[in-house]
Amino acid sequence: MRIGELAARAGTTTRALRYYESRGLLAARRTDNGYRTYDEDDLRLLQQIRTLQDFGFDLEETRPFVECLRAGHPAGDSCPASLAVYRRKLAELDALIDELGAVRTRVRAELARAEVLATAEVPGGPEPRCELSPKT
Amino acid sequence: MRIGELAARAGTTTRALRYYESRGLLAARRTDNGYRTYDEDDLRLLQQIRTLQDFGFDLEETRPFVECLRAGHPAGDSCPASLAVYRRKLAELDALIDELGAVRTRVRAELARAEVLATAEVPGGPEPRCELSPKT
DNA sequence: CCTTGCCTTGACGTCGACGTGAACGCTTAC
DNA sequence: GTAAGCGTTCACGTCGACGTCAAGGCAAGG
């Protein structure tokens, strides 16, 4: 299979595949006329890369998985180095989620404060809602 | 006050201040010799920018706050446009946190699965822990 | 033969928020 | 007078993962 077909099957672009090759992931055989040629193993390897990319792993972090597959292991995460990346990424995710949660809390507080001030500021704004018996 | 002092008081760099100026935030007066001059209002404006940057707002998103302060309002978030940015950012944060949580769950699952396979694969690895009476 | 649609390499563009360095001027202190 | 420590503008570098031409080759169909 050539580069266009592989890209289509993996849901990515030829440019991305050439980029992966330039980074040392995903090597390719060549036909007589210089065209890159791939097989099903390359597809699996590429799918591994894409999955991790979707998880937010950067390319360098996919390298252990790729090398694991190249070494003949059945899955990219069958190697200690891959597990280490998983664990590091989990820690990063936890830290990031905590941080974002803290930011969210602070932004919420700012918004609440600013909204109160805004309604208090605008003269024609919402009136106090403490009426016991509505006019209508 | 000149650019160096303002940068120091706001905990940032002169380069950043010139960049903000190039983006149309944070205007500066000039002395006879061309030096930029700032006052306390500029400091407050800059602090507003820095706070929002720390929250993960990008520079364009700080613009409504800056313009609000420039319009003479006591706080940068005293204007509807600023509140809108707060709300949009909160929605983004919620979506991002949810997404990251989902990724975390998936990565955890992958890690758990891979760990089990790894221990089952290694011959000299951990033995089954179902012994009723330990040898020692 | 000509077009269409693959493929090749090479190289510059993108985005954001600056960092870094060059080459220079002003002020103040010694 | 000269060195230190401010300031000025201009302009290229950074990072990641590609996008987007440009210029050309190869294969197949009408």
GROMACS .gro file of C-alpha atoms (C1' of nucleotides) in nm:
model
  332
    1MET     CA    1   0.000   0.000   0.000
    2ARG     CA    2   0.120   0.349  -0.082
    3ILE     CA    3   0.122   0.660   0.130
    4GLY     CA    4  -0.213   0.799   0.018
    5GLU     CA    5  -0.400   0.481   0.099
    6LEU     CA    6  -0.231   0.441   0.435
    7ALA     CA    7  -0.313   0.799   0.527
    8ALA     CA    8  -0.675   0.752   0.427
    9ARG     CA    9  -0.706   0.427   0.619
   10ALA     CA   10  -0.560   0.584   0.928
   11GLY     CA   11  -0.765   0.899   0.895
   12THR     CA   12  -0.471   1.132   0.854
   13THR     CA   13  -0.273   1.300   0.576
   14THR     CA   14   0.028   1.209   0.367
   15ARG     CA   15   0.203   1.513   0.506
   16ALA     CA   16   0.169   1.379   0.858
   17LEU     CA   17   0.311   1.042   0.754
   18ARG     CA   18   0.615   1.202   0.595
   19TYR     CA   19   0.655   1.408   0.908
   20TYR     CA   20   0.648   1.097   1.127
   21GLU     CA   21   0.908   0.943   0.903
   22SER     CA   22   1.129   1.250   0.934
   23ARG     CA   23   1.101   1.216   1.312
   24GLY     CA   24   1.222   0.857   1.297
   25LEU     CA   25   0.883   0.695   1.363
   26LEU     CA   26   0.721   0.493   1.084
   27ALA     CA   27   0.991   0.385   0.840
   28ALA     CA   28   0.891   0.301   0.482
   29ARG     CA   29   1.012   0.068   0.212
   30ARG     CA   30   1.044   0.206  -0.139
   31THR     CA   31   0.935   0.080  -0.479
   32ASP     CA   32   1.158   0.107  -0.787
   33ASN     CA   33   1.025   0.448  -0.873
   34GLY     CA   34   1.081   0.583  -0.524
   35TYR     CA   35   0.726   0.554  -0.394
   36ARG     CA   36   0.689   0.472  -0.026
   37THR     CA   37   0.533   0.134   0.048
   38TYR     CA   38   0.363   0.020   0.367
   39ASP     CA   39   0.207  -0.297   0.504
   40GLU     CA   40  -0.049  -0.384   0.769
   41ASP     CA   41   0.210  -0.365   1.045
   42ASP     CA   42   0.278  -0.007   0.949
   43LEU     CA   43  -0.093   0.062   0.970
   44ARG     CA   44  -0.108  -0.078   1.322
   45LEU     CA   45   0.192   0.129   1.416
   46LEU     CA   46   0.031   0.437   1.273
   47GLN     CA   47  -0.293   0.365   1.453
   48GLN     CA   48  -0.098   0.344   1.776
   49ILE     CA   49   0.052   0.686   1.709
   50ARG     CA   50  -0.285   0.837   1.621
   51THR     CA   51  -0.453   0.697   1.930
   52LEU     CA   52  -0.189   0.845   2.156
   53GLN     CA   53  -0.202   1.175   1.970
   54ASP     CA   54  -0.574   1.184   2.033
   55PHE     CA   55  -0.500   1.135   2.401
   56GLY     CA   56  -0.286   1.448   2.387
   57PHE     CA   57   0.049   1.269   2.388
   58ASP     CA   58   0.309   1.453   2.188
   59LEU     CA   59   0.504   1.273   1.921
   60GLU     CA   60   0.811   1.203   2.130
   61GLU     CA   61   0.596   1.031   2.388
   62THR     CA   62   0.468   0.787   2.128
   63ARG     CA   63   0.821   0.672   2.051
   64PRO     CA   64   0.842   0.402   2.321
   65PHE     CA   65   0.515   0.252   2.197
   66VAL     CA   66   0.639   0.253   1.841
   67GLU     CA   67   0.969   0.091   1.934
   68CYS     CA   68   0.782  -0.165   2.140
   69LEU     CA   69   0.575  -0.266   1.841
   70ARG     CA   70   0.885  -0.269   1.619
   71ALA     CA   71   1.051  -0.503   1.869
   72GLY     CA   72   0.781  -0.755   1.787
   73HIS     CA   73   0.558  -0.714   2.087
   74PRO     CA   74   0.189  -0.770   2.027
   75ALA     CA   75   0.090  -0.427   2.161
   76GLY     CA   76   0.269  -0.093   2.183
   77ASP     CA   77   0.215  -0.080   2.557
   78SER     CA   78   0.368  -0.421   2.628
   79CYS     CA   79   0.695  -0.260   2.731
   80PRO     CA   80   0.800  -0.096   3.059
   81ALA     CA   81   0.896   0.226   2.882
   82SER     CA   82   0.543   0.259   2.747
   83LEU     CA   83   0.393   0.196   3.088
   84ALA     CA   84   0.618   0.465   3.230
   85VAL     CA   85   0.481   0.709   2.974
   86TYR     CA   86   0.126   0.613   3.069
   87ARG     CA   87   0.199   0.679   3.433
   88ARG     CA   88   0.373   1.007   3.369
   89LYS     CA   89   0.086   1.119   3.150
   90LEU     CA   90  -0.167   1.025   3.413
   91ALA     CA   91   0.019   1.234   3.667
   92GLU     CA   92   0.025   1.524   3.422
   93LEU     CA   93  -0.344   1.486   3.358
   94ASP     CA   94  -0.423   1.483   3.728
   95ALA     CA   95  -0.216   1.794   3.786
   96LEU     CA   96  -0.365   1.972   3.487
   97ILE     CA   97  -0.721   1.886   3.579
   98ASP     CA   98  -0.665   2.006   3.934
   99GLU     CA   99  -0.513   2.327   3.808
  100LEU     CA  100  -0.796   2.390   3.565
  101GLY     CA  101  -1.048   2.317   3.837
  102ALA     CA  102  -0.884   2.576   4.059
  103VAL     CA  103  -0.889   2.830   3.779
  104ARG     CA  104  -1.253   2.752   3.712
  105THR     CA  105  -1.338   2.815   4.075
  106ARG     CA  106  -1.157   3.146   4.073
  107VAL     CA  107  -1.316   3.260   3.747
  108ARG     CA  108  -1.658   3.161   3.878
  109ALA     CA  109  -1.598   3.371   4.186
  110GLU     CA  110  -1.488   3.668   3.978
  111LEU     CA  111  -1.790   3.636   3.755
  112ALA     CA  112  -2.029   3.614   4.049
  113ARG     CA  113  -1.874   3.919   4.213
  114ALA     CA  114  -1.876   4.121   3.892
  115GLU     CA  115  -2.234   4.026   3.816
  116VAL     CA  116  -2.353   4.145   4.154
  117LEU     CA  117  -2.173   4.474   4.114
  118ALA     CA  118  -2.313   4.515   3.764
  119THR     CA  119  -2.674   4.467   3.872
  120ALA     CA  120  -2.618   4.703   4.165
  121GLU     CA  121  -2.464   4.959   3.932
  122VAL     CA  122  -2.723   4.971   3.659
  123PRO     CA  123  -3.014   5.193   3.767
  124GLY     CA  124  -3.264   5.050   3.522
  125GLY     CA  125  -3.141   4.699   3.590
  126PRO     CA  126  -3.313   4.414   3.770
  127GLU     CA  127  -3.499   4.523   4.080
  128PRO     CA  128  -3.471   4.341   4.410
  129ARG     CA  129  -3.672   4.021   4.394
  130CYS     CA  130  -3.799   4.024   4.747
  131GLU     CA  131  -4.155   4.132   4.678
  132LEU     CA  132  -4.404   3.919   4.860
  133SER     CA  133  -4.701   3.987   4.640
  134PRO     CA  134  -4.658   4.047   4.266
  135LYS     CA  135  -4.845   4.341   4.111
  136THR     CA  136  -5.011   4.147   3.830
  137MET     CA  137   0.768   5.548   3.597
  138ARG     CA  138   0.961   5.397   3.308
  139ILE     CA  139   0.921   5.061   3.141
  140GLY     CA  140   1.175   4.871   3.352
  141GLU     CA  141   1.018   4.972   3.680
  142LEU     CA  142   0.667   4.897   3.559
  143ALA     CA  143   0.775   4.554   3.438
  144ALA     CA  144   0.942   4.479   3.770
  145ARG     CA  145   0.641   4.595   3.973
  146ALA     CA  146   0.409   4.380   3.763
  147GLY     CA  147   0.641   4.082   3.768
  148THR     CA  148   0.697   4.068   3.396
  149THR     CA  149   0.949   4.186   3.138
  150THR     CA  150   0.998   4.500   2.932
  151ARG     CA  151   0.967   4.288   2.621
  152ALA     CA  152   0.619   4.180   2.722
  153LEU     CA  153   0.512   4.540   2.783
  154ARG     CA  154   0.633   4.648   2.439
  155TYR     CA  155   0.450   4.350   2.295
  156TYR     CA  156   0.128   4.448   2.469
  157GLU     CA  157   0.171   4.798   2.330
  158SER     CA  158   0.219   4.659   1.979
  159ARG     CA  159  -0.107   4.469   2.023
  160GLY     CA  160  -0.290   4.788   2.113
  161LEU     CA  161  -0.324   4.716   2.484
  162LEU     CA  162  -0.132   4.937   2.728
  163ALA     CA  163  -0.052   5.268   2.557
  164ALA     CA  164   0.242   5.474   2.684
  165ARG     CA  165   0.331   5.841   2.702
  166ARG     CA  166   0.681   5.942   2.602
  167THR     CA  167   0.942   6.166   2.759
  168ASP     CA  168   1.153   6.410   2.557
  169ASN     CA  169   1.417   6.152   2.489
  170GLY     CA  170   1.166   5.895   2.370
  171TYR     CA  171   1.143   5.688   2.687
  172ARG     CA  172   0.805   5.534   2.764
  173THR     CA  173   0.634   5.667   3.076
  174TYR     CA  174   0.361   5.501   3.280
  175ASP     CA  175   0.147   5.583   3.582
  176GLU     CA  176  -0.042   5.387   3.845
  177ASP     CA  177  -0.342   5.341   3.618
  178ASP     CA  178  -0.117   5.166   3.369
  179LEU     CA  179   0.003   4.941   3.647
  180ARG     CA  180  -0.353   4.842   3.734
  181LEU     CA  181  -0.427   4.781   3.370
  182LEU     CA  182  -0.119   4.565   3.341
  183GLN     CA  183  -0.209   4.373   3.654
  184GLN     CA  184  -0.547   4.301   3.502
  185ILE     CA  185  -0.380   4.163   3.194
  186ARG     CA  186  -0.141   3.950   3.397
  187THR     CA  187  -0.415   3.808   3.615
  188LEU     CA  188  -0.616   3.701   3.314
  189GLN     CA  189  -0.306   3.559   3.147
  190ASP     CA  190  -0.247   3.351   3.458
  191PHE     CA  191  -0.600   3.221   3.421
  192GLY     CA  192  -0.509   3.104   3.073
  193PHE     CA  193  -0.686   3.380   2.887
  194ASP     CA  194  -0.509   3.472   2.569
  195LEU     CA  195  -0.422   3.833   2.499
  196GLU     CA  196  -0.720   3.909   2.276
  197GLU     CA  197  -0.952   3.795   2.551
  198THR     CA  198  -0.808   4.052   2.788
  199ARG     CA  199  -0.897   4.335   2.552
  200PRO     CA  200  -1.252   4.390   2.677
  201PHE     CA  201  -1.121   4.417   3.034
  202VAL     CA  202  -0.857   4.665   2.927
  203GLU     CA  203  -1.104   4.877   2.734
  204CYS     CA  204  -1.339   4.866   3.029
  205LEU     CA  205  -1.072   5.007   3.257
  206ARG     CA  206  -0.977   5.266   2.998
  207ALA     CA  207  -1.341   5.374   2.981
  208GLY     CA  208  -1.309   5.478   3.343
  209HIS     CA  209  -1.480   5.185   3.510
  210PRO     CA  210  -1.350   5.092   3.854
  211ALA     CA  211  -1.277   4.732   3.754
  212GLY     CA  212  -1.195   4.562   3.427
  213ASP     CA  213  -1.489   4.328   3.465
  214SER     CA  214  -1.748   4.600   3.519
  215CYS     CA  215  -1.856   4.577   3.155
  216PRO     CA  216  -2.087   4.331   2.979
  217ALA     CA  217  -1.821   4.237   2.726
  218SER     CA  218  -1.591   4.128   3.008
  219LEU     CA  219  -1.862   3.923   3.169
  220ALA     CA  220  -1.926   3.755   2.837
  221VAL     CA  221  -1.560   3.658   2.820
  222TYR     CA  222  -1.581   3.517   3.172
  223ARG     CA  223  -1.880   3.306   3.078
  224ARG     CA  224  -1.728   3.185   2.755
  225LYS     CA  225  -1.410   3.092   2.937
  226LEU     CA  226  -1.602   2.905   3.202
  227ALA     CA  227  -1.775   2.702   2.933
  228GLU     CA  228  -1.440   2.630   2.772
  229LEU     CA  229  -1.296   2.525   3.106
  230ASP     CA  230  -1.588   2.293   3.175
  231ALA     CA  231  -1.557   2.133   2.835
  232LEU     CA  232  -1.182   2.096   2.864
  233ILE     CA  233  -1.196   1.949   3.213
  234ASP     CA  234  -1.459   1.700   3.103
  235GLU     CA  235  -1.252   1.605   2.804
  236LEU     CA  236  -0.937   1.562   3.007
  237GLY     CA  237  -1.128   1.355   3.260
  238ALA     CA  238  -1.246   1.126   2.985
  239VAL     CA  239  -0.892   1.091   2.852
  240ARG     CA  240  -0.766   1.018   3.202
  241THR     CA  241  -1.020   0.742   3.240
  242ARG     CA  242  -0.922   0.587   2.911
  243VAL     CA  243  -0.551   0.609   2.983
  244ARG     CA  244  -0.607   0.455   3.325
  245ALA     CA  245  -0.792   0.167   3.163
  246GLU     CA  246  -0.514   0.115   2.908
  247LEU     CA  247  -0.253   0.121   3.181
  248ALA     CA  248  -0.442  -0.128   3.396
  249ARG     CA  249  -0.489  -0.364   3.102
  250ALA     CA  250  -0.126  -0.338   2.995
  251GLU     CA  251  -0.001  -0.393   3.348
  252VAL     CA  252  -0.199  -0.711   3.383
  253LEU     CA  253  -0.069  -0.844   3.055
  254ALA     CA  254   0.285  -0.750   3.151
  255THR     CA  255   0.278  -0.938   3.480
  256ALA     CA  256   0.120  -1.237   3.309
  257GLU     CA  257   0.386  -1.229   3.041
  258VAL     CA  258   0.700  -1.211   3.251
  259PRO     CA  259   0.794  -1.562   3.365
  260GLY     CA  260   1.008  -1.449   3.658
  261GLY     CA  261   0.755  -1.187   3.749
  262PRO     CA  262   0.515  -1.175   4.040
  263GLU     CA  263   0.358  -1.510   4.117
  264PRO     CA  264  -0.012  -1.549   4.177
  265ARG     CA  265  -0.094  -1.423   4.525
  266CYS     CA  266  -0.355  -1.684   4.609
  267GLU     CA  267  -0.147  -1.901   4.835
  268LEU     CA  268  -0.324  -1.983   5.157
  269SER     CA  269  -0.019  -2.065   5.363
  270PRO     CA  270   0.311  -1.887   5.298
  271LYS     CA  271   0.624  -2.102   5.287
  272THR     CA  272   0.826  -1.901   5.535
  273DC     C1'  273  -0.069   1.264  -2.700
  274DC     C1'  274  -0.289   1.453  -2.321
  275DT     C1'  275  -0.509   1.466  -1.899
  276DT     C1'  276  -0.578   1.305  -1.438
  277DG     C1'  277  -0.422   1.159  -1.028
  278DC     C1'  278  -0.103   0.962  -0.787
  279DC     C1'  279   0.382   1.026  -0.609
  280DT     C1'  280   0.863   1.280  -0.504
  281DT     C1'  281   1.165   1.654  -0.253
  282DG     C1'  282   1.228   2.108  -0.072
  283DA     C1'  283   1.117   2.495   0.153
  284DC     C1'  284   0.844   2.850   0.353
  285DG     C1'  285   0.404   2.960   0.647
  286DT     C1'  286   0.114   2.899   1.067
  287DC     C1'  287  -0.008   3.027   1.561
  288DG     C1'  288   0.099   3.297   2.042
  289DA     C1'  289   0.364   3.531   2.339
  290DC     C1'  290   0.718   3.662   2.383
  291DG     C1'  291   1.313   3.562   2.407
  292DT     C1'  292   1.732   3.712   2.234
  293DG     C1'  293   2.070   3.975   2.015
  294DA     C1'  294   2.239   4.368   1.743
  295DA     C1'  295   2.349   4.833   1.723
  296DC     C1'  296   2.268   5.236   1.910
  297DG     C1'  297   2.151   5.669   2.251
  298DC     C1'  298   2.093   5.891   2.718
  299DT     C1'  299   2.229   5.968   3.214
  300DT     C1'  300   2.471   5.925   3.605
  301DA     C1'  301   2.862   5.800   3.884
  302DC     C1'  302   3.329   5.757   3.937
  303DG     C1'  303   3.639   6.018   2.975
  304DT     C1'  304   3.445   5.613   3.041
  305DA     C1'  305   3.185   5.248   3.214
  306DA     C1'  306   2.742   5.095   3.398
  307DG     C1'  307   2.288   5.064   3.350
  308DC     C1'  308   1.899   5.237   3.185
  309DG     C1'  309   1.632   5.317   2.736
  310DT     C1'  310   1.527   5.282   2.190
  311DT     C1'  311   1.405   5.011   1.729
  312DC     C1'  312   1.452   4.621   1.423
  313DA     C1'  313   1.441   4.170   1.326
  314DC     C1'  314   1.520   3.684   1.365
  315DG     C1'  315   1.448   3.256   1.684
  316DT     C1'  316   1.147   2.947   1.961
  317DC     C1'  317   0.817   2.539   1.998
  318DG     C1'  318   0.498   2.139   1.766
  319DA     C1'  319   0.277   1.930   1.420
  320DC     C1'  320   0.197   1.973   1.050
  321DG     C1'  321  -0.036   2.303   0.600
  322DT     C1'  322   0.060   2.477   0.170
  323DC     C1'  323   0.266   2.576  -0.227
  324DA     C1'  324   0.622   2.485  -0.613
  325DA     C1'  325   0.822   2.213  -0.958
  326DG     C1'  326   0.850   1.801  -1.131
  327DG     C1'  327   0.820   1.251  -1.218
  328DC     C1'  328   0.537   0.819  -1.304
  329DA     C1'  329   0.127   0.533  -1.446
  330DA     C1'  330  -0.308   0.456  -1.653
  331DG     C1'  331  -0.712   0.567  -1.936
  332DG     C1'  332  -0.933   0.778  -2.345
   0.00000   0.00000   0.00000
